[in-house]
Every structure is written in structure tokens, then in C-alpha cells.
Coordinates of C-alpha atoms in Angstrom, one line a residue:
M7 CA 13.2 20.1 34.5
V8 CA 9.8 21.7 34.9
T9 CA 7.1 19.3 36.1
I10 CA 3.4 19.3 36.1
K11 CA 3.5 20.1 39.9
D12 CA 5.5 23.3 39.1
I13 CA 2.8 24.3 36.5
A14 CA 0.0 23.7 39.0
R15 CA 1.7 25.7 41.8
E16 CA 2.5 28.6 39.5
A17 CA -1.0 28.7 38.0
G18 CA -2.7 28.2 41.4
V19 CA -4.7 25.1 40.4
S20 CA -4.6 21.4 41.1
I21 CA -2.4 18.9 39.2
S22 CA -5.5 17.3 37.8
T23 CA -6.8 20.6 36.4
V24 CA -3.4 21.1 34.6
S25 CA -3.8 17.6 33.1
F26 CA -7.4 18.3 32.1
A27 CA -6.4 21.6 30.4
F28 CA -3.4 20.2 28.6
N29 CA -4.8 16.9 27.4
G30 CA -8.4 18.0 26.9
T31 CA -9.7 15.1 28.9
A32 CA -12.2 17.2 30.9
P33 CA -13.7 20.6 30.7
V34 CA -11.8 23.6 32.3
A35 CA -13.0 27.1 32.6
P36 CA -11.7 29.2 29.6
E37 CA -9.9 31.8 31.9
T38 CA -8.3 29.0 34.0
K39 CA -7.2 27.2 30.9
A40 CA -5.7 30.4 29.4
R41 CA -3.8 31.0 32.7
I42 CA -2.4 27.4 32.7
M43 CA -1.4 27.6 29.0
E44 CA 0.4 30.9 29.7
V45 CA 2.4 29.3 32.5
I46 CA 3.2 26.2 30.4
K47 CA 4.5 28.5 27.6
R48 CA 6.5 30.8 29.9
L49 CA 8.2 27.9 31.8
N50 CA 8.7 25.9 28.5
Y51 CA 7.0 22.8 30.0
Q52 CA 7.6 19.6 28.1
P53 CA 5.3 16.7 29.2
N54 CA 6.6 13.2 29.7
S55 CA 5.0 11.2 26.9
A56 CA 4.9 8.0 28.8
A57 CA 3.1 9.6 31.7
R58 CA 0.8 11.5 29.4
G59 CA -0.1 8.2 27.7
L60 CA -1.2 6.7 31.0
V61 CA -3.7 9.5 31.4
T62 CA -5.0 9.8 27.8
R63 CA -4.6 6.1 27.0
K64 CA -3.0 7.2 23.7
T65 CA 0.6 6.8 22.4
N66 CA 0.2 9.2 19.5
S67 CA 1.9 6.5 17.4
V68 CA 0.7 4.5 14.4
C69 CA 2.5 1.3 13.3
L70 CA 3.2 0.3 9.7
F71 CA 3.4 -3.5 9.9
T72 CA 4.1 -6.3 7.4
P73 CA 3.8 -9.9 8.6
H74 CA 6.9 -11.0 6.6
P75 CA 10.5 -10.0 6.3
A76 CA 11.0 -6.6 4.6
T77 CA 12.2 -8.0 1.3
D78 CA 8.9 -9.7 0.6
F79 CA 6.9 -6.6 1.1
F80 CA 9.4 -4.4 -0.8
S81 CA 9.2 -6.8 -3.7
F82 CA 5.5 -7.4 -4.0
S83 CA 3.7 -4.3 -2.8
G84 CA 3.1 -3.1 -6.4
N85 CA 5.9 -0.6 -6.6
N86 CA 9.6 -0.9 -6.0
D87 CA 9.8 2.5 -4.3
F88 CA 8.9 1.7 -0.8
N89 CA 9.9 5.3 0.2
G90 CA 6.8 6.6 -1.6
L91 CA 4.5 4.7 0.8
L92 CA 6.5 5.8 3.9
Q93 CA 6.5 9.4 2.6
G94 CA 2.8 9.5 2.1
I95 CA 2.0 8.0 5.5
G96 CA 4.7 10.1 7.3
E97 CA 3.5 13.4 5.8
V98 CA -0.1 13.0 7.0
L99 CA 0.8 11.6 10.5
D100 CA 3.4 14.3 11.1
H101 CA 1.0 17.0 10.3
K102 CA -1.2 15.7 13.2
D103 CA 1.8 15.2 15.5
Y104 CA 1.7 11.4 15.3
N105 CA 4.7 9.2 15.2
L106 CA 5.2 6.3 12.7
L107 CA 6.5 3.0 13.9
L108 CA 7.8 0.3 11.5
A109 CA 7.6 -3.4 12.4
W110 CA 7.5 -6.8 10.8
D111 CA 7.2 -10.4 12.0
S112 CA 9.5 -12.9 10.3
L113 CA 8.2 -15.8 12.5
G114 CA 4.5 -15.6 11.6
H115 CA 2.5 -18.5 12.9
K116 CA 5.6 -20.2 14.5
T117 CA 4.8 -18.2 17.6
K118 CA 1.7 -18.6 19.7
T119 CA 1.1 -14.9 19.8
P120 CA 1.9 -12.9 16.7
K121 CA 4.0 -9.8 17.2
L122 CA 1.2 -7.5 16.1
V123 CA -1.2 -8.8 18.7
K124 CA 1.5 -8.4 21.4
L125 CA 2.0 -4.7 20.3
M126 CA -1.8 -4.2 20.6
R127 CA -2.0 -5.8 24.0
E128 CA 1.0 -3.7 25.2
R129 CA -0.7 -0.6 23.9
A130 CA 2.5 0.3 22.0
M131 CA 0.4 2.1 19.3
D132 CA -3.0 3.6 18.7
G133 CA -3.6 1.9 15.4
V134 CA -1.9 -0.1 12.7
L135 CA -1.5 0.2 8.9
I136 CA -0.9 -3.3 7.8
C137 CA 0.6 -4.6 4.5
L138 CA -0.9 -8.0 3.7
P139 CA 1.1 -9.8 0.9
E140 CA -0.6 -13.2 1.4
H141 CA -4.0 -14.7 2.4
D142 CA -3.2 -14.4 6.1
F143 CA -6.2 -12.9 7.9
K144 CA -6.0 -14.6 11.3
T145 CA -4.2 -11.7 13.0
I146 CA -6.4 -9.1 11.4
E147 CA -9.5 -10.9 12.6
E148 CA -8.2 -10.9 16.2
L149 CA -7.5 -7.2 16.0
T150 CA -10.8 -6.2 14.6
E151 CA -12.6 -8.4 17.2
Q152 CA -11.0 -6.2 19.8
N153 CA -12.2 -3.1 17.9
F154 CA -8.6 -2.0 17.4
P155 CA -8.1 0.5 14.5
V156 CA -6.8 -1.4 11.4
V157 CA -6.3 -0.2 7.8
I158 CA -4.9 -2.5 5.2
V159 CA -2.7 -0.7 2.7
G160 CA -1.7 -2.2 -0.7
S161 CA -4.5 -4.7 -0.7
N162 CA -8.3 -4.8 -0.7
S163 CA -8.7 -8.5 -0.4
Q164 CA -10.8 -8.0 2.8
A165 CA -13.1 -5.4 1.2
N166 CA -16.3 -4.8 3.2
R167 CA -14.7 -6.4 6.2
V168 CA -11.7 -4.3 7.0
N169 CA -10.8 -0.7 6.2
S170 CA -8.4 -0.7 3.2
V171 CA -6.6 1.5 0.6
D172 CA -5.2 0.2 -2.6
V173 CA -5.2 0.5 -6.4
D174 CA -7.4 -2.0 -8.2
N175 CA -4.8 -4.4 -9.4
Y176 CA -7.4 -6.7 -11.0
E177 CA -8.9 -3.8 -13.0
I178 CA -5.5 -2.4 -14.1
S179 CA -4.3 -5.8 -15.4
Y180 CA -7.7 -6.4 -17.1
K181 CA -7.4 -3.0 -18.8
N182 CA -3.7 -3.5 -19.8
T183 CA -4.7 -6.8 -21.4
R184 CA -7.7 -5.3 -23.1
H185 CA -5.5 -2.6 -24.5
L186 CA -3.3 -5.2 -26.2
L187 CA -6.3 -7.1 -27.5
G188 CA -7.6 -3.8 -28.9
L189 CA -4.3 -3.5 -30.9
G190 CA -5.1 -6.8 -32.5
H191 CA -2.9 -9.2 -30.5
R192 CA -4.1 -12.7 -29.6
R193 CA -0.9 -14.4 -28.5
I194 CA -0.4 -12.5 -25.2
A195 CA 1.9 -13.7 -22.4
F196 CA 2.0 -12.7 -18.7
I197 CA 4.9 -12.1 -16.4
S198 CA 3.8 -12.3 -12.7
P199 CA 5.6 -9.8 -10.4
G200 CA 6.1 -12.7 -7.9
P201 CA 4.5 -15.9 -6.6
L202 CA 0.8 -16.2 -7.3
N203 CA 0.0 -16.8 -3.6
Y204 CA 0.8 -13.1 -3.1
L205 CA -2.4 -11.0 -3.4
V206 CA -1.1 -8.4 -5.8
C207 CA 0.2 -11.1 -8.1
E208 CA -3.0 -13.1 -7.9
D209 CA -5.1 -10.0 -8.7
R210 CA -3.0 -9.1 -11.7
Y211 CA -3.0 -12.6 -13.1
E212 CA -6.8 -12.9 -12.6
G213 CA -7.4 -9.6 -14.5
F214 CA -5.2 -10.9 -17.3
K215 CA -6.9 -14.3 -17.4
D216 CA -10.5 -12.8 -17.4
A217 CA -9.7 -10.4 -20.2
M218 CA -8.2 -13.3 -22.3
E219 CA -11.1 -15.6 -21.6
E220 CA -13.7 -12.9 -22.4
A221 CA -12.0 -12.5 -25.8
G222 CA -12.4 -16.3 -26.4
L223 CA -8.7 -17.0 -26.1
R224 CA -7.2 -20.1 -24.6
L225 CA -4.8 -19.6 -21.7
R226 CA -1.5 -21.3 -22.4
D227 CA 0.7 -22.6 -19.6
D228 CA 3.9 -21.6 -21.5
Y229 CA 2.6 -18.0 -21.7
L230 CA 2.9 -17.6 -18.0
Y231 CA 6.2 -16.8 -16.3
I232 CA 6.6 -16.3 -12.5
G233 CA 9.2 -13.5 -12.0
D234 CA 10.4 -11.2 -9.2
E235 CA 11.3 -7.6 -8.7
K236 CA 14.5 -7.7 -10.7
E237 CA 15.2 -6.8 -14.4
Q238 CA 16.9 -10.2 -14.8
S239 CA 13.5 -12.0 -14.3
G240 CA 12.2 -10.0 -17.3
Y241 CA 15.2 -10.9 -19.3
K242 CA 14.7 -14.6 -18.5
A243 CA 11.0 -14.4 -19.2
A244 CA 11.7 -12.9 -22.6
E245 CA 14.2 -15.7 -23.3
H246 CA 11.6 -18.3 -22.4
F247 CA 8.8 -16.7 -24.5
L248 CA 10.8 -15.8 -27.6
T249 CA 12.4 -19.2 -28.0
L250 CA 9.0 -20.9 -28.1
K251 CA 7.9 -22.5 -31.4
E252 CA 5.0 -20.1 -31.3
P253 CA 6.2 -17.0 -29.4
P254 CA 3.7 -14.4 -28.1
T255 CA 3.3 -11.1 -30.0
A256 CA 2.6 -9.2 -26.8
L257 CA 3.0 -9.5 -23.1
V258 CA 1.8 -7.9 -19.9
A259 CA 4.8 -7.4 -17.6
G260 CA 4.1 -7.5 -13.8
R261 CA 6.2 -4.4 -13.1
D262 CA 8.4 -2.0 -15.0
A263 CA 11.7 -3.6 -13.9
Q264 CA 10.6 -6.8 -15.7
A265 CA 9.6 -4.8 -18.8
V266 CA 13.1 -3.3 -18.9
G267 CA 14.6 -6.8 -18.8
V268 CA 12.4 -7.9 -21.7
I269 CA 13.5 -4.9 -23.8
D270 CA 17.2 -5.6 -23.0
Y271 CA 16.8 -9.2 -24.2
A272 CA 14.9 -8.0 -27.3
R273 CA 17.6 -5.5 -28.2
A274 CA 20.4 -8.1 -27.7
H275 CA 18.6 -10.6 -29.9
G276 CA 17.3 -8.5 -32.8
T277 CA 13.7 -8.5 -31.7
S278 CA 11.7 -5.4 -32.4
V279 CA 9.7 -3.7 -29.6
P280 CA 6.8 -3.2 -30.5
G281 CA 7.1 -4.6 -34.0
D282 CA 7.7 -8.2 -32.9
L283 CA 6.7 -7.9 -29.3
A284 CA 4.4 -5.3 -27.7
I285 CA 4.7 -4.6 -24.0
V286 CA 2.5 -3.0 -21.3
S287 CA 3.4 -2.9 -17.6
F288 CA 2.6 -1.6 -14.1
E289 CA 4.0 1.3 -12.0
N290 CA 4.7 4.1 -14.5
S291 CA 8.1 4.6 -12.9
A292 CA 11.1 6.6 -14.1
A293 CA 12.3 3.4 -15.9
A294 CA 9.0 3.4 -17.9
V295 CA 9.6 7.0 -19.0
K296 CA 13.3 6.2 -19.9
Y297 CA 12.6 3.1 -21.9
G298 CA 9.3 4.2 -23.5
I299 CA 7.2 1.6 -21.7
S300 CA 3.5 1.8 -21.7
S301 CA 2.7 1.5 -18.0
A302 CA -0.2 1.9 -15.6
T303 CA 0.2 4.0 -12.4
T304 CA 0.2 2.2 -9.0
N305 CA 0.9 5.2 -6.7
L306 CA 2.2 4.0 -3.3
Y307 CA 2.6 7.6 -2.2
E308 CA -1.1 8.2 -2.6
I309 CA -1.9 4.8 -1.0
G310 CA 0.2 5.9 2.0
K311 CA -1.5 9.3 2.3
E312 CA -5.0 8.0 2.1
G313 CA -4.2 5.1 4.4
A314 CA -2.9 7.5 7.0
R315 CA -5.9 9.8 6.6
L316 CA -8.3 6.9 7.0
M317 CA -6.4 5.8 10.1
L318 CA -6.8 9.3 11.7
K319 CA -10.5 9.2 10.9
L320 CA -10.8 5.9 12.8
L321 CA -8.8 7.3 15.8
G322 CA -11.1 10.3 15.9
R323 CA -14.4 8.4 15.7
K324 CA -16.6 7.8 18.7
K325 CA -18.9 5.3 17.1
D326 CA -18.3 2.2 15.0
R327 CA -18.9 2.5 11.3
A328 CA -18.9 0.2 8.3
P329 CA -15.4 -0.5 6.9
Q330 CA -14.3 2.0 4.2
N331 CA -12.5 0.6 1.1
I332 CA -10.7 3.3 -0.8
V333 CA -9.5 2.7 -4.4
I334 CA -6.7 5.0 -5.7
P335 CA -7.4 5.8 -9.4
S336 CA -5.0 4.5 -12.0
E337 CA -4.1 5.6 -15.6
L338 CA -2.4 3.7 -18.4
V339 CA 0.2 5.9 -20.0
V340 CA 0.6 4.7 -23.5
R341 CA 4.1 5.0 -25.0
E342 CA 6.0 3.4 -27.8
S343 CA 6.5 -0.1 -26.3
C344 CA 3.0 -1.3 -27.2
G345 CA 2.7 0.3 -30.6
G346 CA -0.5 2.2 -29.7
R347 CA -1.1 5.9 -30.1
A348 CA 0.5 7.9 -27.3
E349 CA -2.2 8.8 -24.8
V350 CA -3.3 8.5 -21.2
L351 CA -6.1 6.0 -20.7
K352 CA -8.0 6.7 -17.4
S353 CA -9.5 4.1 -15.2
D354 CA -13.2 4.0 -14.6
A355 CA -12.7 5.7 -11.2
V356 CA -10.8 8.6 -12.8
A357 CA -13.4 9.0 -15.6
E358 CA -16.2 9.1 -13.0
M359 CA -14.3 11.8 -11.0
D360 CA -13.9 13.9 -14.2
E361 CA -17.6 13.6 -15.1
D362 CA -18.5 14.8 -11.6

């Protein structure tokens, strides 16, 4: 195997000059660098990544990290297609010759030193894209105190404190609820996509709650159902709502899978959608198209792309800058499930982009 010593001997320069030319860590005369690169190409030199990392203090790796077992993140990230997030991140990093590592910590605070902090101290990565399902900021604070590059993807709960990329789940839920209110509904129920201590669930419920309260409507405990990522939770939610003495006439489903479950229950029990029950949802997935569900886009692919781009910016910066919080625009695609006119309702962010 060709070594850096072979390159230095063939090019007639020192080993350190070869390293400077190859890694760009110090200036090298153009003609000398050209000679070195010609030898590297001719001898098909492949550097040892571990040794190179010792010189450059870079691993050329970025970690995608979630502080909980994979099932939690897959379920409550806002979209059931986790591949979209990975694809978006991977495409951007691969273009810049970075590797993507995937890690999670199922023990959390049961250990004295969280896994993510250990990875940082061991310099196993250059930066981390972190998914933050819950209000757990201790590890992030430790990383940022060390000026370690961090981007939160799928949450903006630390806006103005940490770099982040997400859709505005609060705004989407608020607009979904306002859409149903605009169609004349007053008895509107809400299915949470998971436990309310998860940030995405909390944001969506808060958006629903504020829209209802602004309309002067009382929030009813029996109009809230805590679901999960499965269609069955939507089916059970519909069973709960539609057997009430005063059932809702509309509902905001936390995700498309739940909306499908609601429609399945309605069809099995002679309930008309949207005649008896109007539905809006989140994700705008293939299921929404198939079942005619009015649904708002929550694009994890774009979140992944923008998160990776922001990370690369951080890695290339020489000076500290204020955290950047990127919001991916969303649209409500109106279909037959809510009884409204078929159209695409753009978020404020999209509308502002169009005006520009």
C-alpha cells in the first residue's frame, strides 16, 4: 500500500509538505502542490482516515442523534417516513464527502455522562444533528457550552438559543383548526399524535387550543384523545368521540395514519365524512391522497436537507454567530375529508416567499 512517505520521496518533498498540500492545512507553492497531486494520482494514494483526522482534527462525520430509543423518534418526529429525513441529510452530506453516523441513547440520565457527550469528548464526529422529542436540554447545553456544532432537527423549542430546523407545528395546527372554524364547525375534537410531553404533540395541541379559545369556544376534556402512530389509535379515537352524547362535528387528527383510522371507523358505522364529521390532518402523505384527507405538509426530507446544510455552514465558520432557526414552509392541501373547496392553502412563510 502506498504511504505518505512514498509520495514525499517520489515528489522530492518532506512528509509535512505532502500533508499540507493534501489537507490544505498550510500554504504550499502552486508548482509544488501540483507536483505532489500528480504523484498522488499516479500512485493512487489512499490516505488513512484515522491518521488524517489526527492532523486535521476532523473526522468528516456528522452524527444524527436521538436521546431515546428509535421507536419514540420514529413515532413522534412529525412524519412516519423516517427515511425522508435520512435521505435529505445524506444527500447533502454525501455531496460534501461527509459521513453520516446514527446513534441514540436509551439510558438517558441513568448514566453520569450521556452518550452524546462521550462522542463529543472522543471526537467521534465533527457535529451533531439532534432530534429532541422531549424537554430535555441538559445535554444540548453542555455541547453548546463547549462550542460544539449542534443543529436540532424536527423541533424549534430552543429557538434563539440553538441552531434548529423544523416546520412550525403550532402554526400548522392553528391554521388547521381555523380552517374547520371557517367552515362553520364549533364542536371540534383533537387527536394528539402522542403524549403531550413530546414537543411536536405539545405544539400541535397548543395551536389547536389557541385557535379554539380565540373563537370563544370552551375546550372540552372529552374532545381530546391521546393517540399514537398507528391507524388503530384513530379508530379508537373515533369510537370515543362518536359515541359521546354530544359528538364533535369535526376533528384535527395528529397525523394521517390516525385520520385513516377515523375514516375506517366512520365507514364501518354509517358515519358520513365530511357530512357528519369533517377531518383535517398533518403530513400530506400518500395515505392522505388515497383517502382524500385534507392534510398539511410536514416535510422531513426538507428538514433533513436544511439541517445538513446548516451544519455544514457551522463547520465552515471561523467566527461564532447568533443561532439560526429555519422554518420549513407548510401548506394545507384541502381535499374532500373536510368538506371545503379543493385548494392549497399556503402558510404565511410560503405566502411571503411568493410575494418576494
